[in-house]
mmCIF file of C-alpha atoms in Angstrom:
data_model
loop_
_atom_site.group_PDB
_atom_site.id
_atom_site.type_symbol
_atom_site.label_atom_id
_atom_site.label_comp_id
_atom_site.label_asym_id
_atom_site.label_seq_id
_atom_site.Cartn_x
_atom_site.Cartn_y
_atom_site.Cartn_z
ATOM 1 C CA MET A 1 -6.727 -21.187 -23.549
ATOM 2 C CA PHE A 2 -8.126 -17.300 -22.171
ATOM 3 C CA ASP A 3 -11.154 -17.700 -20.087
ATOM 4 C CA LEU A 4 -12.951 -14.317 -20.600
ATOM 5 C CA SER A 5 -16.799 -14.854 -19.573
ATOM 6 C CA PHE A 6 -17.705 -13.825 -16.106
ATOM 7 C CA GLN A 7 -20.742 -12.538 -14.790
ATOM 8 C CA LEU A 8 -21.041 -8.688 -13.601
ATOM 9 C CA THR A 9 -21.691 -9.037 -10.196
ATOM 10 C CA GLY A 10 -21.354 -6.214 -7.511
ATOM 11 C CA GLU A 11 -18.352 -7.608 -6.316
ATOM 12 C CA TYR A 12 -16.328 -7.171 -10.164
ATOM 13 C CA VAL A 13 -17.497 -3.602 -9.638
ATOM 14 C CA ALA A 14 -15.911 -2.750 -6.478
ATOM 15 C CA PHE A 15 -12.848 -4.490 -7.605
ATOM 16 C CA PHE A 16 -12.317 -2.415 -10.372
ATOM 17 C CA ILE A 17 -13.440 0.243 -9.349
ATOM 18 C CA LEU A 18 -10.750 -0.374 -6.490
ATOM 19 C CA ALA A 19 -7.958 -1.121 -8.184
ATOM 20 C CA VAL A 20 -8.152 2.047 -10.570
ATOM 21 C CA CYS A 21 -8.033 3.618 -7.091
ATOM 22 C CA ILE A 22 -5.013 1.928 -5.812
ATOM 23 C CA ILE A 23 -2.474 2.139 -9.122
ATOM 24 C CA ALA A 24 -4.001 5.656 -9.999
ATOM 25 C CA GLY A 25 -3.187 6.860 -6.121
ATOM 26 C CA ALA A 26 -0.255 4.609 -7.006
ATOM 27 C CA VAL A 27 1.367 6.558 -10.035
ATOM 28 C CA LEU A 28 -0.143 9.708 -8.921
ATOM 29 C CA MET A 29 2.359 9.914 -5.918
ATOM 30 C CA LEU A 30 5.108 8.815 -8.018
ATOM 31 C CA SER A 31 3.851 11.647 -10.356
ATOM 32 C CA PHE A 32 3.768 14.789 -8.124
ATOM 33 C CA ASN A 33 6.572 16.933 -7.455
ATOM 34 C CA LYS A 34 5.339 18.321 -3.889
ATOM 35 C CA VAL A 35 5.557 15.800 -1.122
ATOM 36 C CA ILE A 36 2.323 16.802 1.007
ATOM 37 C CA HIS A 37 0.381 15.317 -2.780
ATOM 38 C CA MET A 38 2.853 12.522 -2.704
ATOM 39 C CA VAL A 39 1.248 11.194 1.090
ATOM 40 C CA VAL A 40 -2.812 12.709 -0.395
ATOM 41 C CA SER A 41 -2.222 10.322 -3.075
ATOM 42 C CA LEU A 42 -0.495 7.703 -1.394
ATOM 43 C CA ALA A 43 -3.130 7.880 1.444
ATOM 44 C CA PHE A 44 -5.294 7.595 -1.608
ATOM 45 C CA ALA A 45 -3.808 4.496 -2.738
ATOM 46 C CA PHE A 46 -3.742 2.914 1.160
ATOM 47 C CA ILE A 47 -7.944 3.384 1.439
ATOM 48 C CA GLY A 48 -8.388 1.680 -1.781
ATOM 49 C CA LEU A 49 -6.423 -1.199 -0.910
ATOM 50 C CA ALA A 50 -8.109 -1.191 2.589
ATOM 51 C CA GLY A 51 -11.210 -1.497 0.681
ATOM 52 C CA MET A 52 -10.333 -4.816 -1.324
ATOM 53 C CA TYR A 53 -9.503 -6.303 1.965
ATOM 54 C CA ILE A 54 -12.955 -5.908 2.714
ATOM 55 C CA LEU A 55 -13.693 -8.155 -0.633
ATOM 56 C CA LEU A 56 -11.299 -10.369 0.731
ATOM 57 C CA ASN A 57 -13.636 -10.293 4.025
ATOM 58 C CA ALA A 58 -10.360 -9.412 6.157
ATOM 59 C CA GLU A 59 -12.312 -6.439 7.723
ATOM 60 C CA PHE A 60 -9.942 -6.483 10.543
ATOM 61 C CA VAL A 61 -6.850 -5.670 8.330
ATOM 62 C CA ALA A 62 -8.411 -3.710 6.211
ATOM 63 C CA PHE A 63 -9.429 -1.343 9.834
ATOM 64 C CA VAL A 64 -5.998 -1.830 10.632
ATOM 65 C CA GLN A 65 -5.018 -0.807 7.183
ATOM 66 C CA VAL A 66 -6.723 2.862 7.528
ATOM 67 C CA LEU A 67 -5.931 3.086 11.114
ATOM 68 C CA ILE A 68 -2.243 2.810 10.476
ATOM 69 C CA TYR A 69 -1.857 3.568 7.168
ATOM 70 C CA ALA A 70 -3.978 5.727 5.932
ATOM 71 C CA GLY A 71 -3.618 7.310 9.061
ATOM 72 C CA ALA A 72 -1.518 7.938 11.155
ATOM 73 C CA ILE A 73 1.522 6.942 8.868
ATOM 74 C CA SER A 74 0.210 9.727 6.603
ATOM 75 C CA ILE A 75 -0.101 11.934 9.559
ATOM 76 C CA LEU A 76 3.297 11.230 10.814
ATOM 77 C CA MET A 77 4.577 11.715 7.275
ATOM 78 C CA ILE A 78 3.184 15.389 6.981
ATOM 79 C CA PHE A 79 4.637 16.269 10.458
ATOM 80 C CA GLY A 80 7.829 15.365 8.879
ATOM 81 C CA ILE A 81 7.378 17.548 6.014
ATOM 82 C CA MET A 82 6.406 20.295 8.105
ATOM 83 C CA MET A 83 9.803 19.671 10.332
ATOM 84 C CA THR A 84 12.427 19.740 7.764
ATOM 85 C CA ARG A 85 13.314 22.134 5.485
ATOM 86 C CA HIS A 86 13.257 22.019 1.444
ATOM 87 C CA ASP A 87 15.345 24.006 -0.657
ATOM 88 C CA GLN A 88 13.897 24.602 -4.066
ATOM 89 C CA LYS A 89 15.968 22.788 -6.965
ATOM 90 C CA ASP A 90 15.880 22.973 -10.196
ATOM 91 C CA GLU A 91 14.468 20.303 -11.382
ATOM 92 C CA GLU A 92 16.595 17.601 -14.024
ATOM 93 C CA ILE A 93 16.344 17.869 -17.767
ATOM 94 C CA ARG A 94 13.607 15.445 -18.958
ATOM 95 C CA ARG A 95 14.602 13.263 -21.352
ATOM 96 C CA PRO A 96 11.739 12.119 -23.821
ATOM 97 C CA TRP A 97 12.793 9.108 -24.732
ATOM 98 C CA HIS A 98 13.052 7.921 -21.079
ATOM 99 C CA GLU A 99 9.269 7.883 -21.022
ATOM 100 C CA ALA A 100 8.821 6.086 -23.547
ATOM 101 C CA ILE A 101 11.241 3.117 -22.474
ATOM 102 C CA THR A 102 9.381 3.066 -19.465
ATOM 103 C CA ALA A 103 5.579 3.153 -20.914
ATOM 104 C CA VAL A 104 7.012 -0.612 -22.830
ATOM 105 C CA GLY A 105 8.700 -1.524 -19.949
ATOM 106 C CA CYS A 106 5.219 -1.154 -17.960
ATOM 107 C CA LEU A 107 3.559 -2.896 -20.201
ATOM 108 C CA ALA A 108 6.010 -5.523 -20.631
ATOM 109 C CA LEU A 109 5.373 -5.968 -17.160
ATOM 110 C CA PHE A 110 1.675 -6.225 -17.375
ATOM 111 C CA GLY A 111 1.021 -8.347 -20.297
ATOM 112 C CA LEU A 112 4.489 -10.851 -18.553
ATOM 113 C CA LEU A 113 1.602 -10.587 -15.073
ATOM 114 C CA PHE A 114 -1.637 -11.187 -17.156
ATOM 115 C CA TYR A 115 0.475 -14.068 -19.154
ATOM 116 C CA ALA A 116 1.572 -15.857 -15.883
ATOM 117 C CA ILE A 117 -1.968 -15.133 -13.652
ATOM 118 C CA ARG A 118 -4.075 -16.855 -16.608
ATOM 119 C CA ALA A 119 -2.236 -19.711 -17.569
ATOM 120 C CA THR A 120 -2.018 -20.763 -13.358
ATOM 121 C CA GLU A 121 -4.153 -23.254 -12.338
ATOM 122 C CA LEU A 122 -5.198 -22.350 -8.629
ATOM 123 C CA PRO A 123 -6.466 -25.373 -7.020
ATOM 124 C CA ALA A 124 -9.654 -24.759 -5.170
ATOM 125 C CA ALA A 125 -10.081 -23.273 -1.410
ATOM 126 C CA THR A 126 -10.475 -25.377 1.627
ATOM 127 C CA TRP A 127 -10.615 -23.716 4.019
ATOM 128 C CA ASP A 128 -13.165 -22.538 5.770
ATOM 129 C CA PRO A 129 -12.566 -18.797 7.438
ATOM 130 C CA PRO A 130 -14.113 -18.610 11.346
ATOM 131 C CA LYS A 131 -16.951 -16.474 11.542
ATOM 132 C CA ASP A 132 -15.747 -13.535 13.504
ATOM 133 C CA ASN A 133 -11.983 -13.478 11.927
ATOM 134 C CA THR A 134 -10.879 -10.182 14.386
ATOM 135 C CA LEU A 135 -11.452 -12.123 17.432
ATOM 136 C CA GLU A 136 -10.072 -15.239 15.848
ATOM 137 C CA ILE A 137 -6.794 -12.729 15.174
ATOM 138 C CA GLY A 138 -7.191 -11.448 18.523
ATOM 139 C CA LYS A 139 -6.703 -14.752 19.799
ATOM 140 C CA LEU A 140 -3.743 -15.812 18.422
ATOM 141 C CA LEU A 141 -2.105 -12.434 18.771
ATOM 142 C CA TYR A 142 -2.201 -12.647 22.817
ATOM 143 C CA THR A 143 -1.737 -15.953 22.943
ATOM 144 C CA GLU A 144 1.020 -17.327 20.734
ATOM 145 C CA HIS A 145 2.390 -14.788 19.632
ATOM 146 C CA VAL A 146 2.262 -12.094 22.174
ATOM 147 C CA ILE A 147 6.449 -12.147 21.520
ATOM 148 C CA PRO A 148 6.762 -11.378 18.254
ATOM 149 C CA PHE A 149 3.758 -8.241 18.636
ATOM 150 C CA GLU A 150 5.886 -6.906 21.688
ATOM 151 C CA LEU A 151 9.047 -6.758 20.089
ATOM 152 C CA MET A 152 7.758 -5.161 17.051
ATOM 153 C CA SER A 153 6.287 -2.242 18.989
ATOM 154 C CA VAL A 154 9.757 -1.872 20.532
ATOM 155 C CA LEU A 155 10.993 -1.853 17.188
ATOM 156 C CA LEU A 156 9.175 0.409 15.889
ATOM 157 C CA THR A 157 9.457 2.667 19.272
ATOM 158 C CA VAL A 158 13.186 2.697 18.845
ATOM 159 C CA ALA A 159 13.260 3.510 14.855
ATOM 160 C CA PHE A 160 10.564 6.393 15.726
ATOM 161 C CA ILE A 161 13.288 7.876 17.844
ATOM 162 C CA GLY A 162 16.185 6.906 15.674
ATOM 163 C CA ALA A 163 14.390 9.471 12.976
ATOM 164 C CA ILE A 164 13.976 11.836 15.633
ATOM 165 C CA VAL A 165 17.344 12.007 16.496
ATOM 166 C CA ILE A 166 18.733 11.775 12.861
ATOM 167 C CA ALA A 167 16.301 14.896 12.068
ATOM 168 C CA LYS A 168 17.633 16.591 14.885
ATOM 169 C CA ARG A 169 20.945 16.750 13.924
ATOM 170 C CA GLU A 170 20.219 17.612 10.550
ATOM 171 C CA GLU A 171 19.406 20.529 11.866
ATOM 172 C CA ASP A 172 21.561 21.598 12.995
#
């Protein structure tokens, strides 16, 4: 049923290293108590995801991932942390059984996803990607999809201004 034989190549090694980086960054982001540590581990996960995009020959998406998420969003989060007040509150009392139930749930989810992925028959890829996918994305972005692109930039600007207004209201 499961064919676990595969050839160990550099691509597989890179995939597993990047997968460990992404999972470790996500788990650490959820585990840390200090927000600045959370942001750094989230940026670590974003950079690992950019590496995955490079393995998939999506260099443009990897570049945007590093530039936008790992760079700009992390810096924005750090500025947000520095501009807001953080009152030290007592930490909740931890229940030991809560962590055990969480671990069992995670293992069950992993087993379910592993079974679903291994049991699925995927058709062979017939799409031949263009040689310069960045050029093709640019052509599509500025010809067919120029209106949604501009609307997204306006939406992000309005959201940023709204976040500043809400932050200023909480200060007063």
